[in-house]
């Protein structure tokens, strides 16, 4: 599977639905043969064009997000099946009320070449139109066919009991999401929030606003039936049209009237907006194609602090990030830090969420800690004795100050710190590293026949800090060690970070590292 694949959302001209929910404007829209013919023609033009160019454009997933109900119409199943047959496509799916006949719909999909392993369904429960028993049974039938799906409902406070009943009847593997009710007109009470979080551990994400970020949306497009394009369902239109889209249009993100690529929104106010961003936390929670809203459920999660939990320019964990972290914990994942910071400094910076974590990888991997029900374990990777004294004599030469981290008499990390505006040049980093290795080789113990230790030092720069640790110390090795203690594979874990030092760790856990994204101004 291509972990960096692009996702396209599609919405045709269909505006009618077979349900008649009192709050929904599309339930009152009259369905006509003319409308259905137009919608069919648009879809039958769209999916072949996507199939033809998916490889060149790097598109690996498609989700149909209709205003009305699309999956009661056979042409959607036929098109989804043909797309799923392609080796370029990893996932296809749609939002649906599940009112279709499961057997006949899946037969059409399979007859068109569709792979059940690629099908994803986002199913919405409508308490006015169906029963808990019927909806849950339909979900179970689909689940038993090996199809991934999520189910959910609007968080209307008067429906708390029926939503709880639905959770009890659904198979445990099916995630039941709850959308914030926009028409509530007030904040949820603590009791209401806790009731919904007991059903949906990620409900807290719905209650925290997300600042719009164009940079986070470069690998997705929303196409309408006539070919008009947006980044997402609520953003300003893009220039151009689906039928003349170029490969570089994904990267450019140019919008009508805005050379800067502003999407025209200050916040991402719904899941189809914030859930489709390229943020690494989205992919940790919901896999490489998070718009389908099907949780990844990693057994352990390792998170960097500076640059990830606390982005550059900020001093503490934001309310949004805290909601994401608490969602991971409530979803059953064990949480660990993976940071260049020493444990004490990590605790100071992350005091709001510290109790959710069971230790982690600290000091660039030179200090690994496991706490909690699995017992307590701790490993330090010490540097050569006397190395700190030798490095300390170089402070004036390099215009820096030295901080030494110790475990008793042993040194496990040395940091050379310059003023914030002064980084470390590549040649300086190499020079300090070579000096450390040469010193280790030239020690009397080595001359007396002891095995050379010069390769046991690792030296690298992170902004204004030059880090010196054991060559055996890295975040990836620390993650692997903790996974071993937990009895799991790193592929069953997830990791998030934003620097080259995090790349090996994130790739080992099944995600490619992303550069930090900046919010639109």
Coordinates of C-alpha atoms in Angstrom, one line a residue:
X1 CA 0.0 0.0 0.0
X2 CA 1.2 3.5 -0.9
X3 CA 1.3 5.4 2.4
X4 CA 1.5 8.7 0.6
X5 CA -1.4 8.1 -1.8
X6 CA -3.8 11.0 -2.7
X7 CA -7.5 10.9 -2.0
X8 CA -10.3 12.3 -4.1
X9 CA -13.8 13.0 -2.8
X10 CA -16.6 13.0 -5.3
X11 CA -20.1 14.5 -5.2
X12 CA -22.4 14.4 -8.1
X13 CA -25.6 16.5 -8.7
X14 CA -27.7 14.0 -6.8
X15 CA -29.7 15.8 -4.1
X16 CA -32.5 13.4 -3.3
X17 CA -32.7 10.8 -0.6
X18 CA -35.0 7.8 0.1
X19 CA -35.1 8.9 3.8
X20 CA -37.4 11.6 5.1
X21 CA -35.6 12.9 8.2
X22 CA -37.2 16.0 9.6
X23 CA -34.0 18.0 9.9
X24 CA -32.5 17.2 6.4
X25 CA -33.2 19.5 3.4
X26 CA -32.5 16.7 0.9
X27 CA -35.3 14.6 2.3
X28 CA -37.7 17.2 0.9
X29 CA -36.0 17.4 -2.5
X30 CA -38.2 15.7 -5.1
X31 CA -36.5 13.0 -7.0
X32 CA -36.9 13.0 -10.8
X33 CA -35.8 10.8 -13.6
X34 CA -34.1 13.8 -15.1
X35 CA -32.0 14.4 -12.0
X36 CA -31.1 10.7 -11.8
X37 CA -30.1 10.6 -15.4
X38 CA -27.9 13.7 -15.0
X39 CA -26.2 12.2 -11.9
X40 CA -25.6 8.9 -13.6
X41 CA -24.1 10.6 -16.7
X42 CA -21.7 12.6 -14.4
X43 CA -20.6 9.5 -12.5
X44 CA -20.2 7.4 -15.6
X45 CA -17.9 10.2 -17.0
X46 CA -16.0 10.7 -13.8
X47 CA -14.9 7.2 -12.7
X48 CA -13.4 6.2 -16.0
X49 CA -11.4 9.4 -16.1
X50 CA -10.1 8.8 -12.6
X51 CA -9.2 5.2 -13.5
X52 CA -7.3 6.4 -16.5
X53 CA -5.2 9.0 -14.7
X54 CA -5.0 7.6 -11.1
X55 CA -1.4 6.3 -11.7
X56 CA -0.1 9.6 -13.2
X57 CA -1.8 11.7 -10.5
X58 CA -0.9 9.5 -7.6
X59 CA -4.5 8.9 -6.6
X60 CA -5.0 5.8 -4.4
X61 CA -8.4 6.4 -2.8
X62 CA -11.9 7.6 -3.7
X63 CA -14.8 8.4 -1.4
X64 CA -18.2 9.4 -2.7
X65 CA -19.8 12.0 -0.4
X66 CA -23.3 12.7 -1.9
X67 CA -25.9 15.2 -0.6
X68 CA -28.5 12.5 -0.9
X69 CA -28.2 8.7 -0.9
X70 CA -26.1 7.3 -3.7
X71 CA -25.7 3.6 -3.0
X72 CA -29.4 2.8 -3.7
X73 CA -28.4 3.4 -7.4
X74 CA -26.7 0.6 -9.2
X75 CA -24.3 2.7 -11.2
X76 CA -22.4 3.7 -8.1
X77 CA -21.7 0.1 -7.2
X78 CA -20.6 -0.7 -10.8
X79 CA -18.2 2.2 -10.9
X80 CA -16.8 1.5 -7.4
X81 CA -16.2 -2.1 -8.4
X82 CA -14.4 -1.1 -11.6
X83 CA -12.2 1.3 -9.7
X84 CA -11.4 -1.3 -7.0
X85 CA -10.3 -3.7 -9.7
X86 CA -7.4 -1.4 -10.5
X87 CA -4.0 -2.1 -9.1
X88 CA -3.5 1.7 -8.6
X89 CA -6.4 2.1 -6.2
X90 CA -6.1 1.0 -2.5
X91 CA -9.6 2.0 -1.3
X92 CA -13.0 3.1 -2.5
X93 CA -16.1 3.9 -0.6
X94 CA -19.0 6.2 0.2
X95 CA -21.1 7.8 2.8
X96 CA -24.4 5.9 3.1
X97 CA -27.5 5.3 5.2
X98 CA -27.2 1.5 4.5
X99 CA -30.8 1.4 3.1
X100 CA -29.7 -0.7 0.1
X101 CA -30.0 -4.5 -0.2
X102 CA -26.7 -5.8 1.0
X103 CA -26.7 -9.0 -1.1
X104 CA -27.7 -7.4 -4.4
X105 CA -25.4 -4.4 -3.9
X106 CA -22.3 -6.4 -3.1
X107 CA -23.2 -8.8 -5.9
X108 CA -23.1 -5.8 -8.3
X109 CA -19.8 -4.6 -6.8
X110 CA -18.2 -8.0 -7.1
X111 CA -19.5 -8.6 -10.6
X112 CA -17.9 -5.3 -11.7
X113 CA -14.5 -6.7 -10.4
X114 CA -14.6 -5.1 -6.9
X115 CA -12.4 -6.4 -4.1
X116 CA -14.2 -6.5 -0.7
X117 CA -10.8 -5.8 0.9
X118 CA -10.7 -2.3 -0.8
X119 CA -14.3 -1.3 0.0
X120 CA -14.9 1.3 2.8
X121 CA -18.3 2.4 4.0
X122 CA -19.2 5.4 6.2
X123 CA -22.6 4.5 7.5
X124 CA -24.9 7.0 9.2
X125 CA -27.6 6.0 11.6
X126 CA -30.9 7.9 11.3
X127 CA -33.1 7.1 14.3
X128 CA -36.2 8.6 12.6
X129 CA -36.0 6.2 9.7
X130 CA -34.7 2.9 11.0
X131 CA -34.2 0.9 14.2
X132 CA -31.1 0.1 16.2
X133 CA -31.7 -3.6 15.6
X134 CA -32.0 -3.3 11.8
X135 CA -29.1 -0.9 11.4
X136 CA -26.8 -2.9 13.6
X137 CA -27.7 -6.1 11.7
X138 CA -26.9 -4.5 8.4
X139 CA -23.5 -3.4 9.7
X140 CA -22.9 -7.0 11.0
X141 CA -23.7 -8.5 7.6
X142 CA -21.3 -6.1 5.8
X143 CA -18.6 -6.7 8.5
X144 CA -18.9 -10.5 8.1
X145 CA -18.1 -10.1 4.4
X146 CA -14.7 -8.7 5.3
X147 CA -15.6 -5.1 4.5
X148 CA -14.3 -2.3 6.6
X149 CA -16.9 0.2 7.8
X150 CA -17.6 2.8 10.4
X151 CA -21.0 3.8 11.8
X152 CA -22.1 7.0 13.4
X153 CA -24.8 9.5 14.3
X154 CA -25.3 13.1 15.1
X155 CA -24.7 13.9 18.7
X156 CA -28.3 15.0 19.5
X157 CA -28.5 15.0 23.3
X158 CA -32.1 13.5 23.2
X159 CA -30.6 10.5 21.3
X160 CA -28.0 9.6 23.9
X161 CA -29.8 6.4 25.0
X162 CA -30.4 5.1 21.5
X163 CA -26.8 5.8 20.5
X164 CA -25.6 3.9 23.5
X165 CA -27.9 1.0 22.6
X166 CA -26.5 1.0 19.1
X167 CA -22.9 0.8 20.5
X168 CA -24.0 -2.3 22.5
X169 CA -25.4 -4.0 19.5
X170 CA -22.7 -3.3 17.0
X171 CA -19.7 -5.7 16.7
X172 CA -16.9 -4.4 18.8
X173 CA -14.6 -4.0 15.8
X174 CA -16.9 -1.4 14.3
X175 CA -16.1 2.1 15.3
X176 CA -19.2 4.2 16.2
X177 CA -18.5 7.9 15.7
X178 CA -20.5 10.8 16.9
X179 CA -20.6 14.2 15.1
X180 CA -21.0 17.4 17.0
X181 CA -24.5 18.8 16.7
X182 CA -24.2 22.2 15.0
X183 CA -27.7 23.2 15.8
X184 CA -27.4 22.6 19.6
X185 CA -26.9 26.3 20.2
X186 CA -24.8 25.7 23.3
X187 CA -21.8 23.8 24.6
X188 CA -22.3 20.2 25.6
X189 CA -22.4 19.8 29.4
X190 CA -19.7 17.7 31.0
X191 CA -22.2 14.9 31.6
X192 CA -23.2 14.9 27.9
X193 CA -19.6 15.0 26.8
X194 CA -18.6 12.1 29.0
X195 CA -21.6 10.1 27.8
X196 CA -20.7 10.5 24.2
X197 CA -17.0 9.9 24.9
X198 CA -18.0 6.6 26.5
X199 CA -19.4 5.6 23.0
X200 CA -16.9 7.4 20.8
X201 CA -13.4 7.9 22.3
X202 CA -12.6 10.4 19.6
X203 CA -15.6 12.7 20.3
X204 CA -13.4 15.2 22.0
X205 CA -11.8 16.0 18.6
X206 CA -15.2 17.2 17.4
X207 CA -15.3 19.8 20.2
X208 CA -11.9 21.5 19.4
X209 CA -11.6 23.9 16.5
X210 CA -8.9 23.2 14.0
X211 CA -7.2 26.2 12.2
X212 CA -7.3 25.9 8.5
X213 CA -4.1 24.8 6.9
X214 CA -3.5 24.8 3.1
X215 CA -0.2 23.0 3.4
X216 CA -2.0 20.1 5.1
X217 CA -4.4 19.6 2.2
X218 CA -2.1 19.3 -0.8
X219 CA -2.8 15.6 -1.3
X220 CA -6.5 15.6 -1.6
X221 CA -9.2 17.0 -4.0
X222 CA -12.9 17.3 -3.9
X223 CA -14.5 17.0 -7.3
X224 CA -18.1 17.9 -8.1
X225 CA -20.2 16.3 -10.8
X226 CA -19.5 19.0 -13.4
X227 CA -15.7 18.8 -12.7
X228 CA -15.4 21.8 -10.5
X229 CA -12.7 21.4 -7.9
X230 CA -12.0 22.3 -4.3
X231 CA -9.5 21.1 -1.7
X232 CA -12.4 19.9 0.6
X233 CA -16.2 20.2 0.8
X234 CA -16.1 23.6 2.4
X235 CA -13.2 25.4 0.8
X236 CA -13.1 28.0 -1.9
X237 CA -13.1 26.7 -5.5
X238 CA -9.8 25.9 -7.2
X239 CA -8.9 27.2 -10.6
X240 CA -9.3 24.6 -13.4
X241 CA -11.5 21.6 -13.7
X242 CA -11.2 17.9 -13.0
X243 CA -11.1 17.1 -16.6
X244 CA -8.1 19.2 -17.3
X245 CA -6.4 18.8 -13.8
X246 CA -2.6 18.6 -14.0
X247 CA -0.3 16.6 -11.8
X248 CA 1.3 19.7 -10.3
X249 CA -2.2 21.1 -9.4
X250 CA -2.1 18.9 -6.3
X251 CA 1.1 20.6 -5.2
X252 CA 0.3 24.1 -6.2
X253 CA -3.0 24.5 -4.4
X254 CA -3.9 27.7 -6.2
X255 CA -7.3 29.1 -5.5
X256 CA -9.4 31.6 -7.4
X257 CA -8.4 35.1 -6.5
X258 CA -5.7 33.9 -4.1
X259 CA -2.2 33.3 -5.3
X260 CA -1.2 32.2 -1.8
X261 CA -3.5 29.2 -1.8
X262 CA -5.8 30.4 1.0
X263 CA -8.8 28.1 1.2
X264 CA -11.1 30.9 2.4
X265 CA -11.8 29.3 5.8
X266 CA -10.4 30.1 9.2
X267 CA -11.3 26.7 10.7
X268 CA -11.9 23.2 9.5
X269 CA -15.4 22.8 10.9
X270 CA -16.4 19.3 10.0
X271 CA -14.8 15.8 9.8
X272 CA -14.6 15.9 6.0
X273 CA -12.5 19.0 6.4
X274 CA -10.2 18.3 9.3
X275 CA -10.2 14.5 8.9
X276 CA -8.8 14.7 5.4
X277 CA -5.8 16.8 6.2
X278 CA -2.3 15.3 5.8
X279 CA -1.6 15.8 9.5
X280 CA 0.3 12.9 10.9
X281 CA -2.0 12.6 13.9
X282 CA -4.9 11.9 11.4
X283 CA -2.9 9.0 9.9
X284 CA -1.9 7.7 13.3
X285 CA -5.6 7.6 14.3
X286 CA -7.2 6.5 11.0
X287 CA -4.4 5.2 8.7
X288 CA -3.2 6.4 5.4
X289 CA -6.7 7.4 4.1
X290 CA -8.3 8.9 7.2
X291 CA -11.3 10.3 5.5
X292 CA -13.0 6.9 5.7
X293 CA -13.0 7.4 9.5
X294 CA -12.0 3.8 10.2
X295 CA -9.5 3.7 13.1
X296 CA -6.1 2.2 12.8
X297 CA -6.1 1.2 16.5
X298 CA -2.3 0.9 17.1
X299 CA -1.3 -1.0 20.2
X300 CA 1.3 1.5 21.1
X301 CA 2.0 5.1 19.9
X302 CA 5.3 7.0 20.2
X303 CA 5.1 10.8 19.9
X304 CA 7.9 13.4 19.6
X305 CA 7.4 16.5 21.7
X306 CA 9.2 19.5 20.1
X307 CA 7.7 20.1 16.7
X308 CA 4.9 17.6 17.0
X309 CA 3.1 17.6 20.3
X310 CA 4.3 21.2 20.7
X311 CA 4.8 22.8 17.2
X312 CA 7.5 25.5 16.7
X313 CA 6.6 28.8 18.2
X314 CA 4.3 27.3 20.9
X315 CA 5.2 26.7 24.5
X316 CA 2.6 24.0 25.6
X317 CA 0.4 21.3 24.3
X318 CA -2.7 22.8 22.6
X319 CA -6.3 21.9 23.5
X320 CA -6.6 20.2 20.1
X321 CA -3.5 18.1 20.5
X322 CA -4.6 17.2 24.1
X323 CA -7.9 16.0 22.7
X324 CA -6.1 13.9 20.1
X325 CA -3.8 12.3 22.7
X326 CA -6.7 11.6 25.0
X327 CA -8.6 10.0 22.1
X328 CA -5.7 7.7 21.5
X329 CA -5.6 6.7 25.2
X330 CA -9.3 6.2 25.4
X331 CA -9.2 4.1 22.1
X332 CA -6.9 1.6 23.9
X333 CA -3.5 2.6 22.6
X334 CA -0.5 2.7 25.0
X335 CA 1.2 6.1 24.8
X336 CA 5.0 6.8 24.9
X337 CA 7.1 9.8 24.3
X338 CA 10.0 9.7 21.7
X339 CA 12.0 12.8 22.2
X340 CA 15.5 14.4 22.2
X341 CA 14.6 15.9 25.6
X342 CA 15.7 14.4 28.8
X343 CA 12.9 12.9 30.9
X344 CA 12.7 15.8 33.4
X345 CA 12.4 18.4 30.7
X346 CA 9.8 16.3 28.8
X347 CA 7.7 16.1 32.0
X348 CA 7.9 19.9 32.5
X349 CA 6.7 20.6 28.9
X350 CA 4.0 18.0 28.8
X351 CA 2.6 18.1 32.3
X352 CA -1.0 18.4 31.0
X353 CA -0.9 15.0 29.4
X354 CA 2.0 13.3 31.3
X355 CA -0.3 10.9 33.2
X356 CA -1.5 9.4 29.9
X357 CA 1.9 8.2 29.0
X358 CA 3.8 5.1 30.2
X359 CA 7.3 6.3 29.8
X360 CA 9.1 6.5 26.4
X361 CA 12.3 7.1 24.6
X362 CA 14.2 10.1 25.9
X363 CA 17.5 11.9 25.2
X364 CA 17.6 10.9 21.5
X365 CA 17.3 7.3 22.5
X366 CA 20.0 7.2 25.1
X367 CA 17.3 6.7 27.9
X368 CA 14.4 4.3 27.6
X369 CA 11.7 3.9 30.2
X370 CA 8.7 1.6 30.6
X371 CA 6.2 2.2 33.3
X372 CA 2.8 0.8 34.2
X373 CA 1.1 -2.5 34.5
X374 CA 3.8 -4.3 32.4
X375 CA 6.3 -3.5 35.1
X376 CA 9.0 -0.9 35.2
X377 CA 12.1 -1.1 33.1
X378 CA 14.8 1.5 32.3
X379 CA 17.9 1.5 30.1
X380 CA 20.7 4.1 29.8
X381 CA 23.3 4.0 27.0
X382 CA 26.4 5.6 28.5
X383 CA 29.1 7.5 26.6
X384 CA 32.9 7.0 27.1
X385 CA 34.1 8.2 30.4
X386 CA 35.9 11.5 30.1
X387 CA 34.3 12.4 26.8
X388 CA 32.4 15.3 28.4
X389 CA 35.6 16.8 29.7
X390 CA 37.2 16.7 26.2
X391 CA 34.1 18.2 24.6
X392 CA 33.8 20.8 27.3
X393 CA 37.2 22.3 26.3
X394 CA 35.7 23.1 22.9
X395 CA 32.9 25.4 24.0
X396 CA 34.8 28.6 23.3
X397 CA 35.9 27.4 19.9
X398 CA 32.4 26.7 18.7
X399 CA 30.7 29.5 20.6
X400 CA 28.3 27.3 22.5
X401 CA 27.6 26.1 26.1
X402 CA 27.5 22.5 27.1
X403 CA 24.8 20.6 29.0
X404 CA 25.7 17.1 30.3
X405 CA 23.1 14.5 31.3
X406 CA 24.1 11.9 33.8
X407 CA 22.8 8.7 35.4
X408 CA 24.9 8.6 38.5
X409 CA 28.6 8.7 37.4
X410 CA 27.8 7.9 33.8
X411 CA 27.2 10.4 31.1
X412 CA 24.5 9.4 28.5
X413 CA 24.0 12.6 26.5
X414 CA 26.0 15.8 25.8
X415 CA 24.3 18.8 24.2
X416 CA 26.1 21.8 22.7
X417 CA 23.7 24.7 22.6
X418 CA 24.1 27.9 20.6
X419 CA 21.8 31.0 20.6
X420 CA 18.5 30.4 18.9
X421 CA 19.4 32.3 15.8
X422 CA 22.7 30.2 15.3
X423 CA 22.3 26.8 13.8
X424 CA 25.1 24.2 13.3
X425 CA 26.6 23.8 9.9
X426 CA 27.0 20.4 8.4
X427 CA 30.8 20.6 8.4
X428 CA 30.8 21.7 12.0
X429 CA 28.7 18.7 13.0
X430 CA 31.0 16.4 11.1
X431 CA 34.1 18.0 12.7
X432 CA 32.8 17.5 16.3
X433 CA 31.8 13.9 15.5
X434 CA 35.2 13.1 14.0
X435 CA 36.9 14.7 17.0
X436 CA 34.8 12.6 19.5
X437 CA 35.6 9.4 17.6
X438 CA 39.3 10.2 17.3
X439 CA 39.5 10.9 21.0
X440 CA 37.9 7.5 21.8
X441 CA 40.3 5.6 19.5
X442 CA 43.4 7.4 20.9
X443 CA 42.7 6.7 24.6
X444 CA 45.3 4.6 26.4
X445 CA 42.8 1.7 26.9
X446 CA 42.5 1.4 23.1
X447 CA 46.3 1.6 22.7
X448 CA 46.6 -1.3 25.2
X449 CA 44.6 -3.6 23.0
X450 CA 41.0 -2.8 24.0
X451 CA 38.5 -3.0 21.1
X452 CA 38.2 0.4 19.5
X453 CA 35.2 2.4 20.6
X454 CA 35.4 5.2 18.1
X455 CA 32.3 4.0 16.3
X456 CA 30.3 4.2 19.5
X457 CA 29.5 7.9 19.3
X458 CA 26.7 9.5 17.3
X459 CA 26.7 13.3 16.6
X460 CA 23.9 15.2 14.9
X461 CA 22.4 18.7 14.9
X462 CA 18.8 19.7 15.7
X463 CA 18.4 23.5 15.0
X464 CA 20.7 25.2 17.5
X465 CA 21.6 22.0 19.5
X466 CA 24.4 19.6 18.7
X467 CA 23.6 16.2 20.3
X468 CA 26.2 13.7 21.2
X469 CA 25.0 10.2 22.3
X470 CA 26.0 6.6 22.0
X471 CA 26.0 5.2 18.4
X472 CA 23.5 2.6 19.8
X473 CA 21.1 5.4 20.8
X474 CA 18.3 6.4 18.4
X475 CA 14.5 6.9 18.7
X476 CA 14.0 3.9 16.4
X477 CA 16.0 1.6 18.6
X478 CA 14.3 2.8 21.7
X479 CA 10.9 2.2 20.1
X480 CA 11.9 -1.3 19.1
X481 CA 13.1 -1.9 22.6
X482 CA 9.8 -0.9 24.2
X483 CA 7.8 -2.9 21.6
X484 CA 9.9 -5.9 22.6
X485 CA 9.1 -5.3 26.2
X486 CA 5.4 -5.1 25.3
X487 CA 5.6 -8.2 23.2
X488 CA 4.4 -6.5 20.0
X489 CA 5.8 -5.8 16.6
X490 CA 6.7 -2.1 15.6
X491 CA 4.2 -2.6 12.8
X492 CA 1.5 -2.9 15.4
X493 CA 2.6 0.5 16.7
X494 CA 2.4 4.1 15.3
X495 CA 4.8 7.0 15.7
X496 CA 4.7 10.7 15.0
X497 CA 7.4 13.2 14.5
X498 CA 8.5 16.0 12.2
X499 CA 12.3 15.9 11.9
X500 CA 14.9 13.7 10.1
X501 CA 15.7 12.2 13.4
X502 CA 12.1 10.8 13.5
X503 CA 12.1 9.4 10.0
X504 CA 13.4 5.9 10.8
X505 CA 11.0 5.6 13.8
X506 CA 7.9 6.6 11.8
X507 CA 8.7 4.4 8.8
X508 CA 9.4 1.4 11.1
X509 CA 5.9 1.9 12.5
X510 CA 4.3 2.2 9.1
X511 CA 4.1 5.9 8.4
X512 CA 6.3 8.2 6.4
X513 CA 7.5 11.3 8.1
X514 CA 5.9 14.6 7.2
X515 CA 7.3 18.1 7.4
X516 CA 5.4 20.4 9.8
X517 CA 2.5 22.3 8.3
X518 CA 1.8 26.0 8.7
X519 CA -1.6 27.4 9.2
X520 CA -3.1 29.7 6.5
X521 CA -3.0 33.4 7.5

